[in-house]
C-alpha positions as a printed NumPy array, in Angstrom:
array([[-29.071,  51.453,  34.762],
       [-26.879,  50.758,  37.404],
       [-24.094,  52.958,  38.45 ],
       [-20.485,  52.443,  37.189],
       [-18.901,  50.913,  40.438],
       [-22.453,  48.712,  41.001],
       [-22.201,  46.931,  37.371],
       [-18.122,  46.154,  37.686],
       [-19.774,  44.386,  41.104],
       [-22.507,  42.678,  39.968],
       [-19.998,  41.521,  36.426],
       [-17.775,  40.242,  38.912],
       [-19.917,  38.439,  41.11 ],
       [-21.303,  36.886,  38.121],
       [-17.568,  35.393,  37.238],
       [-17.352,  33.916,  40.742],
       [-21.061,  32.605,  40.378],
       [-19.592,  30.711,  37.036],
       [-16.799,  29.628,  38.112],
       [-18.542,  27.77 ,  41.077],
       [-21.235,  26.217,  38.668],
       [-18.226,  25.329,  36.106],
       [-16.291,  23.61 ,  39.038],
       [-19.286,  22.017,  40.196],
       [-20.051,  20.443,  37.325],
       [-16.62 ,  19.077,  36.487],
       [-16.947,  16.856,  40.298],
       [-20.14 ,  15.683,  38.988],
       [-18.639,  14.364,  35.454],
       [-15.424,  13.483,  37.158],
       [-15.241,   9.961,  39.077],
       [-17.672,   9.528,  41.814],
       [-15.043,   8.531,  44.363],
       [-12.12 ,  10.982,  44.094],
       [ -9.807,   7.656,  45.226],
       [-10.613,   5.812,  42.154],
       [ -7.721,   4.273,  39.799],
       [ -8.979,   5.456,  36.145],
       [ -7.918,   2.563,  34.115],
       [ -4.481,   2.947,  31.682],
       [ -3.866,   1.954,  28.618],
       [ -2.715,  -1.861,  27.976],
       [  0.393,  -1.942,  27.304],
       [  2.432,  -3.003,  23.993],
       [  3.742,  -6.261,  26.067],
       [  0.808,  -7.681,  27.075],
       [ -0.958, -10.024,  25.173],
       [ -3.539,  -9.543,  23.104],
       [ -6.73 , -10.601,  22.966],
       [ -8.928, -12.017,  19.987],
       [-12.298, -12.057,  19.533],
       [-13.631, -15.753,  20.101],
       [-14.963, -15.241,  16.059],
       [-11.37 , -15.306,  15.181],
       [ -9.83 , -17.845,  17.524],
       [-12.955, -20.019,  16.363],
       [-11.63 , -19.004,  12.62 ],
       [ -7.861, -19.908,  13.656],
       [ -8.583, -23.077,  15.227],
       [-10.73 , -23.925,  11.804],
       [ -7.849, -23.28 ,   9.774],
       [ -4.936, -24.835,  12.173],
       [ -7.111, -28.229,  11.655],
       [ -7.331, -28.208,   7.713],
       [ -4.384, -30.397,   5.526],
       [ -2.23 , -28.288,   3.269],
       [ -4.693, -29.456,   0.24 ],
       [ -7.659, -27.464,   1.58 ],
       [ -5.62 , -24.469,   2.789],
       [ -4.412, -24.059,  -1.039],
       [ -7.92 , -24.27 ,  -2.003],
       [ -9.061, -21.6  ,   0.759],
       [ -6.094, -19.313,  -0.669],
       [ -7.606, -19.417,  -3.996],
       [-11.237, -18.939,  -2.824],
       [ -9.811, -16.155,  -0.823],
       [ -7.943, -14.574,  -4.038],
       [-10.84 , -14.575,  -5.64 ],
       [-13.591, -13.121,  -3.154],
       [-10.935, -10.439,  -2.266],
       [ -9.411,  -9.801,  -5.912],
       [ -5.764, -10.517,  -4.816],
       [ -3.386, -10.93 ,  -7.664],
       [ -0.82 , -13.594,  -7.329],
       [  2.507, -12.287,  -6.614],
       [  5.779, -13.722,  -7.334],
       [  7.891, -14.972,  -4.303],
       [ 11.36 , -15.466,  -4.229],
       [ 12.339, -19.387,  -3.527],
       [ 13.942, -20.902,  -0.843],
       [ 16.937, -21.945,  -2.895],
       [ 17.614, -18.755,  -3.839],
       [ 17.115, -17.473,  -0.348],
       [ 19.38 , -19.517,   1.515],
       [ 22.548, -20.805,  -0.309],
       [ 24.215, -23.854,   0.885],
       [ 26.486, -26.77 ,  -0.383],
       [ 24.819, -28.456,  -3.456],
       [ 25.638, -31.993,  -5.438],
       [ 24.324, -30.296,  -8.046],
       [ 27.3  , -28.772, -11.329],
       [ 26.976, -25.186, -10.893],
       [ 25.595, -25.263, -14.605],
       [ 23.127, -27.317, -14.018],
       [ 21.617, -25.354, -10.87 ],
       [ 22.264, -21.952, -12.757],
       [ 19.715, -23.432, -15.585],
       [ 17.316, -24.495, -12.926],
       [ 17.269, -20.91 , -11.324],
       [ 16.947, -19.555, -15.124],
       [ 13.648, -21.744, -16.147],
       [ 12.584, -20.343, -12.312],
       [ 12.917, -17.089, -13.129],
       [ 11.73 , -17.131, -16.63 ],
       [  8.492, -19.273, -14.774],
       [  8.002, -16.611, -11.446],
       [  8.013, -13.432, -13.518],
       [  4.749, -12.494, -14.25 ],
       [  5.232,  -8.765, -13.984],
       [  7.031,  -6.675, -16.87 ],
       [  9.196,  -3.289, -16.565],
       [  8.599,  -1.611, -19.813],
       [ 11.769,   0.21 , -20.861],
       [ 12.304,   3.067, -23.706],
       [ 15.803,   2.559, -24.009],
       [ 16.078,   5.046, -27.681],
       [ 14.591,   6.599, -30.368],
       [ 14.809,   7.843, -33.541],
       [ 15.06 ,  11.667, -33.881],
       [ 12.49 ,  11.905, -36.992],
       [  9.871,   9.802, -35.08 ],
       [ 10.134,  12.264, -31.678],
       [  6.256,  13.343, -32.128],
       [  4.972,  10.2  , -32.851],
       [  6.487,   8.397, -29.471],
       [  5.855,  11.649, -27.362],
       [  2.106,  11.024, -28.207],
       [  2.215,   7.09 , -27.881],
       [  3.961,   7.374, -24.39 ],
       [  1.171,   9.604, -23.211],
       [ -1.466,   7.076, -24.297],
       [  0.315,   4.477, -22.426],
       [  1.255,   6.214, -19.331],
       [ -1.858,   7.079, -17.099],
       [ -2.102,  11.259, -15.653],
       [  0.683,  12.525, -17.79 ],
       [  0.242,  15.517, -20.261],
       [  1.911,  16.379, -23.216],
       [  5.383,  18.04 , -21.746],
       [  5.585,  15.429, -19.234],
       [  5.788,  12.98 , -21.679],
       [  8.077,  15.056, -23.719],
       [ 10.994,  14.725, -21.169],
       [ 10.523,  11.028, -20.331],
       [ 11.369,  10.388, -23.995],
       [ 13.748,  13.292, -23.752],
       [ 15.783,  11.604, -20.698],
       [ 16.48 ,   8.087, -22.105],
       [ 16.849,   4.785, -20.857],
       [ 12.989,   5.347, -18.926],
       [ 11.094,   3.255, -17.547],
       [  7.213,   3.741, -19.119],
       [  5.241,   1.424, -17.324],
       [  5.935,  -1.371, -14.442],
       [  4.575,  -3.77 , -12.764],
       [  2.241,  -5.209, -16.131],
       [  1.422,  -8.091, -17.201],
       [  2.983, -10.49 , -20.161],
       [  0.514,  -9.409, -22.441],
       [  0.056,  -5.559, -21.773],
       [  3.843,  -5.183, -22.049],
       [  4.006,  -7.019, -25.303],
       [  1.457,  -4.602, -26.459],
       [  3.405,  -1.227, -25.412],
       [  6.63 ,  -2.654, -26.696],
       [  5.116,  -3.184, -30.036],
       [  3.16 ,   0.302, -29.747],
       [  6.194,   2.396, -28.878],
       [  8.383,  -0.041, -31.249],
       [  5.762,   1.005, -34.148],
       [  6.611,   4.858, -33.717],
       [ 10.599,   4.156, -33.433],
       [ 11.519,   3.501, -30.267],
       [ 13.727,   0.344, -28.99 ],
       [ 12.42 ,  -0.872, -25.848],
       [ 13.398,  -3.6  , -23.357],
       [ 11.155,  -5.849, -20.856],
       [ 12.584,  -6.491, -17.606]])
């Protein structure tokens, strides 16, 4: 064993010995020419560059008539299970002077409507007191991850909204459901 004053030292000339072999090998994994530029970031300005897959892929597309690029936005839907959404029309979007009786285009925008909206708001707008049970239960069948006292207050705090975004046919099926156990609901 070495004496007290010998090991402090010897602990301390071990340090120094790491600290040289640490530095040493941080040169050696650093650039090889201490002068070199490491390169930055690009930045958000400049322009960016595509693969040539997808300017091969753009240039494919930029050459097709508007037939076959409504055919490749179906196949598309369909590989990648996109639903259709309904988009707002340019009439709507930009008003402007029209020959058209304001009747007349307030009918067209109606059949429109009636004709984009494919998506339903289901809507529990009251209920009857003696049926309370009997729509707590059927609003936790129809809305997904609730439990019992969730669904409780829902039909507690009326008008609520029980299920959006659905289809035609799903919403005609809740409305009857939740109509069947004596509540009034509205689609929107």
């Amino acid at each position: 064993m070495l004496p007290f004053g010998a090991s402090a030292r010897a602990l301390v000339r071990l340090r120094v010995v790491h600290r040289q072999i640490t530095s040493a090998r941080m040169v050696m994994m650093s650039c090889e020419r201490k002068n070199e530029v490491l390169a930055s970031p690009p930045l958000d300005t400049a322009p960016k560059e595509y693969p040539p897959k997808i300017q091969h892929l753009v240039k494919e597309i930029a050459g097709l008539t508007l037939l076959e690029i409504a055919e490749l936005n179906d196949l598309l839907k369909k590989t990648l299970k996109i639903e259709n959404m309904a988009m707002m029309q340019m009439g709507a979007a930009m008003p402007g002077p029209s020959a058209q009786p304001a009747a007349q285009v307030e009918e067209e925008e109606e059949v429109a409507m009636q004709k984009a909206q494919s998506f339903f708001t289901v809507k529990l707008t009251e209920m009857s007191a003696e049926h309370k049970v009997k729509l707590i239960k059927e609003v936790k069948n129809w809305v997904p991850g609730i439990n019992l006292v969730q669904a409780k207050k829902m039909v507690e705090m009326l008008p609520q909204d029980i299920k959006t975004n659905v289809s035609k046919d799903e919403a005609e099926k809740i409305k009857a459901a939740l109509e069947a156990v004596g509540g009034k609901v509205v689609l929107e």
